[in-house]
Amino acid sequence: MKVLVMVKQVPDTATKIQIRGDGHGIVEDGIKWVINPYDEFAIEEALRIREKMGGETVIVTLGPKRVDEAVRQALAMGADRAVVVESEETLDPSQVAHALAKVAQDEGFDLILMGKQAVDDDAAQVGPMLAARLGLPQVTVVIHLDVDESQKRLRAERELEGATEIVELPFPAIVTAQRGLNEPRYPTLPNIMKAKKKEVKRIPLGSLGVDDTPRIRVMNLIPPPERPAPTILTGDPEETAKKLVQLLHDQAKVI
């Protein structure tokens, strides 16, 4: 099977984010960039499918020069090669889906895997938009996946609020991964060395004919309000309990 894995590079969740002076973006200087955590589950699942059934795992990503680090990590995990759509611009989900669809059509595939959402914008839109552009069935928030190559069908277990759902669908298809799908592997030193020799195809965004007119415009970014200092209650348990109830009623407004 040929599996494409769509990967996004995002700021490390442990990084302290600062908003630019114009309020339209973040200060990127000094940020540590990583593979979107949900995309790591997609990479691992693609590798397991290849190890079981053979075929090829291809990483597809879009972004500026810095995405090379994410690409090399994915290749060091075991992916066969990568395609990088080069763009210095910040694109909205519709534009990203359009660009990825062009690459997917040129590459050909049996299955597309990607994370359920990116942890920087939490939009969760690229996967469904990509499926719509390619006219493919899709299943999102998947925590278990079985591939029946002989029948060309997928059986996916997806997470719902308080329940799970089993979905069967034909492939080619698009699957978005949720935490719990697997445990992503760490790159080994030999694979890190091998990754340096693997093919990375580069495609300028302008060559794909993607409409660069944004459909979403960021008006302003505002940091969340700082949390107030905690109130610590000590002393007699009975009196402390009464004081806690009073605070929950008067300050927290939860009772």
PDB file of N, CA, C and O in Angstrom, residues 56-93:
ATOM      1  N   GLU A  56       4.789   1.748   0.470  1.00  0.00           N
ATOM      2  CA  GLU A  56       5.591   2.958   0.630  1.00  0.00           C
ATOM      3  C   GLU A  56       4.873   3.944   1.532  1.00  0.00           C
ATOM      4  O   GLU A  56       3.654   4.109   1.460  1.00  0.00           O
ATOM      5  N   THR A  57       5.653   4.600   2.388  1.00  0.00           N
ATOM      6  CA  THR A  57       5.137   5.668   3.247  1.00  0.00           C
ATOM      7  C   THR A  57       5.785   6.974   2.828  1.00  0.00           C
ATOM      8  O   THR A  57       7.007   7.107   2.855  1.00  0.00           O
ATOM      9  N   VAL A  58       4.960   7.941   2.441  1.00  0.00           N
ATOM     10  CA  VAL A  58       5.456   9.222   1.941  1.00  0.00           C
ATOM     11  C   VAL A  58       4.956  10.349   2.840  1.00  0.00           C
ATOM     12  O   VAL A  58       3.743  10.473   3.078  1.00  0.00           O
ATOM     13  N   ILE A  59       5.883  11.160   3.345  1.00  0.00           N
ATOM     14  CA  ILE A  59       5.536  12.316   4.159  1.00  0.00           C
ATOM     15  C   ILE A  59       5.274  13.505   3.247  1.00  0.00           C
ATOM     16  O   ILE A  59       6.049  13.782   2.334  1.00  0.00           O
ATOM     17  N   VAL A  60       4.179  14.220   3.494  1.00  0.00           N
ATOM     18  CA  VAL A  60       3.859  15.429   2.734  1.00  0.00           C
ATOM     19  C   VAL A  60       3.658  16.570   3.724  1.00  0.00           C
ATOM     20  O   VAL A  60       2.874  16.444   4.672  1.00  0.00           O
ATOM     21  N   THR A  61       4.370  17.668   3.508  1.00  0.00           N
ATOM     22  CA  THR A  61       4.236  18.805   4.410  1.00  0.00           C
ATOM     23  C   THR A  61       4.308  20.099   3.624  1.00  0.00           C
ATOM     24  O   THR A  61       4.708  20.114   2.449  1.00  0.00           O
ATOM     25  N   LEU A  62       3.914  21.179   4.282  1.00  0.00           N
ATOM     26  CA  LEU A  62       3.896  22.492   3.645  1.00  0.00           C
ATOM     27  C   LEU A  62       4.433  23.503   4.645  1.00  0.00           C
ATOM     28  O   LEU A  62       4.069  23.482   5.812  1.00  0.00           O
ATOM     29  N   GLY A  63       5.314  24.407   4.167  1.00  0.00           N
ATOM     30  CA  GLY A  63       5.819  25.431   5.062  1.00  0.00           C
ATOM     31  C   GLY A  63       7.136  26.005   4.617  1.00  0.00           C
ATOM     32  O   GLY A  63       7.631  25.706   3.527  1.00  0.00           O
ATOM     33  N   PRO A  64       7.736  26.831   5.468  1.00  0.00           N
ATOM     34  CA  PRO A  64       9.019  27.453   5.141  1.00  0.00           C
ATOM     35  C   PRO A  64      10.178  26.485   5.340  1.00  0.00           C
ATOM     36  O   PRO A  64       9.976  25.303   5.658  1.00  0.00           O
ATOM     37  N   LYS A  65      11.387  26.986   5.220  1.00  0.00           N
ATOM     38  CA  LYS A  65      12.588  26.163   5.291  1.00  0.00           C
ATOM     39  C   LYS A  65      12.682  25.360   6.574  1.00  0.00           C
ATOM     40  O   LYS A  65      13.185  24.238   6.587  1.00  0.00           O
ATOM     41  N   ARG A  66      12.167  25.907   7.671  1.00  0.00           N
ATOM     42  CA  ARG A  66      12.311  25.224   8.959  1.00  0.00           C
ATOM     43  C   ARG A  66      11.596  23.872   9.028  1.00  0.00           C
ATOM     44  O   ARG A  66      11.882  23.065   9.905  1.00  0.00           O
ATOM     45  N   VAL A  67      10.655  23.604   8.102  1.00  0.00           N
ATOM     46  CA  VAL A  67       9.942  22.326   8.173  1.00  0.00           C
ATOM     47  C   VAL A  67      10.861  21.154   7.847  1.00  0.00           C
ATOM     48  O   VAL A  67      10.495  19.998   8.082  1.00  0.00           O
ATOM     49  N   ASP A  68      12.050  21.457   7.316  1.00  0.00           N
ATOM     50  CA  ASP A  68      12.993  20.369   7.020  1.00  0.00           C
ATOM     51  C   ASP A  68      13.301  19.540   8.259  1.00  0.00           C
ATOM     52  O   ASP A  68      13.520  18.328   8.163  1.00  0.00           O
ATOM     53  N   GLU A  69      13.339  20.189   9.422  1.00  0.00           N
ATOM     54  CA  GLU A  69      13.628  19.456  10.655  1.00  0.00           C
ATOM     55  C   GLU A  69      12.552  18.420  10.944  1.00  0.00           C
ATOM     56  O   GLU A  69      12.843  17.282  11.324  1.00  0.00           O
ATOM     57  N   ALA A  70      11.281  18.794  10.749  1.00  0.00           N
ATOM     58  CA  ALA A  70      10.186  17.858  10.956  1.00  0.00           C
ATOM     59  C   ALA A  70      10.240  16.728   9.932  1.00  0.00           C
ATOM     60  O   ALA A  70       9.981  15.559  10.247  1.00  0.00           O
ATOM     61  N   VAL A  71      10.586  17.078   8.696  1.00  0.00           N
ATOM     62  CA  VAL A  71      10.688  16.068   7.645  1.00  0.00           C
ATOM     63  C   VAL A  71      11.761  15.046   7.986  1.00  0.00           C
ATOM     64  O   VAL A  71      11.542  13.832   7.861  1.00  0.00           O
ATOM     65  N   ARG A  72      12.917  15.508   8.430  1.00  0.00           N
ATOM     66  CA  ARG A  72      14.010  14.588   8.758  1.00  0.00           C
ATOM     67  C   ARG A  72      13.635  13.687   9.926  1.00  0.00           C
ATOM     68  O   ARG A  72      14.009  12.508   9.964  1.00  0.00           O
ATOM     69  N   GLN A  73      12.897  14.230  10.875  1.00  0.00           N
ATOM     70  CA  GLN A  73      12.465  13.390  11.994  1.00  0.00           C
ATOM     71  C   GLN A  73      11.514  12.296  11.513  1.00  0.00           C
ATOM     72  O   GLN A  73      11.618  11.142  11.924  1.00  0.00           O
ATOM     73  N   ALA A  74      10.577  12.666  10.640  1.00  0.00           N
ATOM     74  CA  ALA A  74       9.637  11.678  10.109  1.00  0.00           C
ATOM     75  C   ALA A  74      10.361  10.612   9.294  1.00  0.00           C
ATOM     76  O   ALA A  74      10.037   9.423   9.374  1.00  0.00           O
ATOM     77  N   LEU A  75      11.357  11.030   8.520  1.00  0.00           N
ATOM     78  CA  LEU A  75      12.141  10.067   7.747  1.00  0.00           C
ATOM     79  C   LEU A  75      12.962   9.180   8.678  1.00  0.00           C
ATOM     80  O   LEU A  75      13.140   7.981   8.423  1.00  0.00           O
ATOM     81  N   ALA A  76      13.459   9.748   9.768  1.00  0.00           N
ATOM     82  CA  ALA A  76      14.227   8.959  10.731  1.00  0.00           C
ATOM     83  C   ALA A  76      13.351   7.972  11.484  1.00  0.00           C
ATOM     84  O   ALA A  76      13.829   6.930  11.951  1.00  0.00           O
ATOM     85  N   MET A  77      12.063   8.267  11.601  1.00  0.00           N
ATOM     86  CA  MET A  77      11.140   7.306  12.206  1.00  0.00           C
ATOM     87  C   MET A  77      10.959   6.088  11.306  1.00  0.00           C
ATOM     88  O   MET A  77      10.595   5.014  11.773  1.00  0.00           O
ATOM     89  N   GLY A  78      11.195   6.289   9.974  1.00  0.00           N
ATOM     90  CA  GLY A  78      11.106   5.161   9.063  1.00  0.00           C
ATOM     91  C   GLY A  78      10.391   5.423   7.756  1.00  0.00           C
ATOM     92  O   GLY A  78      10.305   4.529   6.909  1.00  0.00           O
ATOM     93  N   ALA A  79       9.865   6.636   7.566  1.00  0.00           N
ATOM     94  CA  ALA A  79       9.199   6.944   6.293  1.00  0.00           C
ATOM     95  C   ALA A  79      10.188   6.834   5.137  1.00  0.00           C
ATOM     96  O   ALA A  79      11.391   7.025   5.312  1.00  0.00           O
ATOM     97  N   ASP A  80       9.684   6.525   3.952  1.00  0.00           N
ATOM     98  CA  ASP A  80      10.547   6.256   2.798  1.00  0.00           C
ATOM     99  C   ASP A  80      11.066   7.515   2.118  1.00  0.00           C
ATOM    100  O   ASP A  80      12.230   7.576   1.727  1.00  0.00           O
ATOM    101  N   ARG A  81      10.228   8.509   1.965  1.00  0.00           N
ATOM    102  CA  ARG A  81      10.641   9.747   1.320  1.00  0.00           C
ATOM    103  C   ARG A  81       9.645  10.833   1.689  1.00  0.00           C
ATOM    104  O   ARG A  81       8.670  10.571   2.409  1.00  0.00           O
ATOM    105  N   ALA A  82       9.898  12.052   1.203  1.00  0.00           N
ATOM    106  CA  ALA A  82       9.049  13.171   1.593  1.00  0.00           C
ATOM    107  C   ALA A  82       8.831  14.118   0.423  1.00  0.00           C
ATOM    108  O   ALA A  82       9.641  14.197  -0.506  1.00  0.00           O
ATOM    109  N   VAL A  83       7.719  14.848   0.484  1.00  0.00           N
ATOM    110  CA  VAL A  83       7.413  15.923  -0.463  1.00  0.00           C
ATOM    111  C   VAL A  83       7.148  17.175   0.365  1.00  0.00           C
ATOM    112  O   VAL A  83       6.312  17.165   1.275  1.00  0.00           O
ATOM    113  N   VAL A  84       7.876  18.243   0.053  1.00  0.00           N
ATOM    114  CA  VAL A  84       7.733  19.511   0.774  1.00  0.00           C
ATOM    115  C   VAL A  84       7.191  20.569  -0.177  1.00  0.00           C
ATOM    116  O   VAL A  84       7.801  20.853  -1.213  1.00  0.00           O
ATOM    117  N   VAL A  85       6.036  21.131   0.167  1.00  0.00           N
ATOM    118  CA  VAL A  85       5.499  22.266  -0.574  1.00  0.00           C
ATOM    119  C   VAL A  85       6.056  23.523   0.092  1.00  0.00           C
ATOM    120  O   VAL A  85       5.756  23.808   1.253  1.00  0.00           O
ATOM    121  N   GLU A  86       6.875  24.242  -0.642  1.00  0.00           N
ATOM    122  CA  GLU A  86       7.590  25.387  -0.067  1.00  0.00           C
ATOM    123  C   GLU A  86       6.714  26.639  -0.094  1.00  0.00           C
ATOM    124  O   GLU A  86       6.240  27.056  -1.149  1.00  0.00           O
ATOM    125  N   SER A  87       6.514  27.210   1.089  1.00  0.00           N
ATOM    126  CA  SER A  87       5.722  28.433   1.200  1.00  0.00           C
ATOM    127  C   SER A  87       6.144  29.200   2.437  1.00  0.00           C
ATOM    128  O   SER A  87       6.196  28.636   3.529  1.00  0.00           O
ATOM    129  N   GLU A  88       6.437  30.473   2.261  1.00  0.00           N
ATOM    130  CA  GLU A  88       6.773  31.338   3.393  1.00  0.00           C
ATOM    131  C   GLU A  88       5.542  32.045   3.935  1.00  0.00           C
ATOM    132  O   GLU A  88       5.609  32.706   4.963  1.00  0.00           O
ATOM    133  N   GLU A  89       4.419  31.871   3.250  1.00  0.00           N
ATOM    134  CA  GLU A  89       3.189  32.537   3.659  1.00  0.00           C
ATOM    135  C   GLU A  89       2.410  31.671   4.651  1.00  0.00           C
ATOM    136  O   GLU A  89       2.495  30.450   4.641  1.00  0.00           O
ATOM    137  N   THR A  90       1.637  32.343   5.496  1.00  0.00           N
ATOM    138  CA  THR A  90       0.717  31.638   6.390  1.00  0.00           C
ATOM    139  C   THR A  90      -0.596  31.428   5.648  1.00  0.00           C
ATOM    140  O   THR A  90      -1.265  32.392   5.260  1.00  0.00           O
ATOM    141  N   LEU A  91      -0.953  30.173   5.418  1.00  0.00           N
ATOM    142  CA  LEU A  91      -2.144  29.845   4.641  1.00  0.00           C
ATOM    143  C   LEU A  91      -3.289  29.428   5.545  1.00  0.00           C
ATOM    144  O   LEU A  91      -3.074  28.894   6.634  1.00  0.00           O
ATOM    145  N   ASP A  92      -4.513  29.643   5.088  1.00  0.00           N
ATOM    146  CA  ASP A  92      -5.661  29.171   5.859  1.00  0.00           C
ATOM    147  C   ASP A  92      -5.922  27.695   5.520  1.00  0.00           C
ATOM    148  O   ASP A  92      -5.353  27.157   4.559  1.00  0.00           O
ATOM    149  N   PRO A  93      -6.755  26.997   6.307  1.00  0.00           N
ATOM    150  CA  PRO A  93      -6.969  25.564   6.075  1.00  0.00           C
ATOM    151  C   PRO A  93      -7.431  25.207   4.671  1.00  0.00           C
ATOM    152  O   PRO A  93      -7.036  24.177   4.123  1.00  0.00           O
TER     153      PRO A  93
END
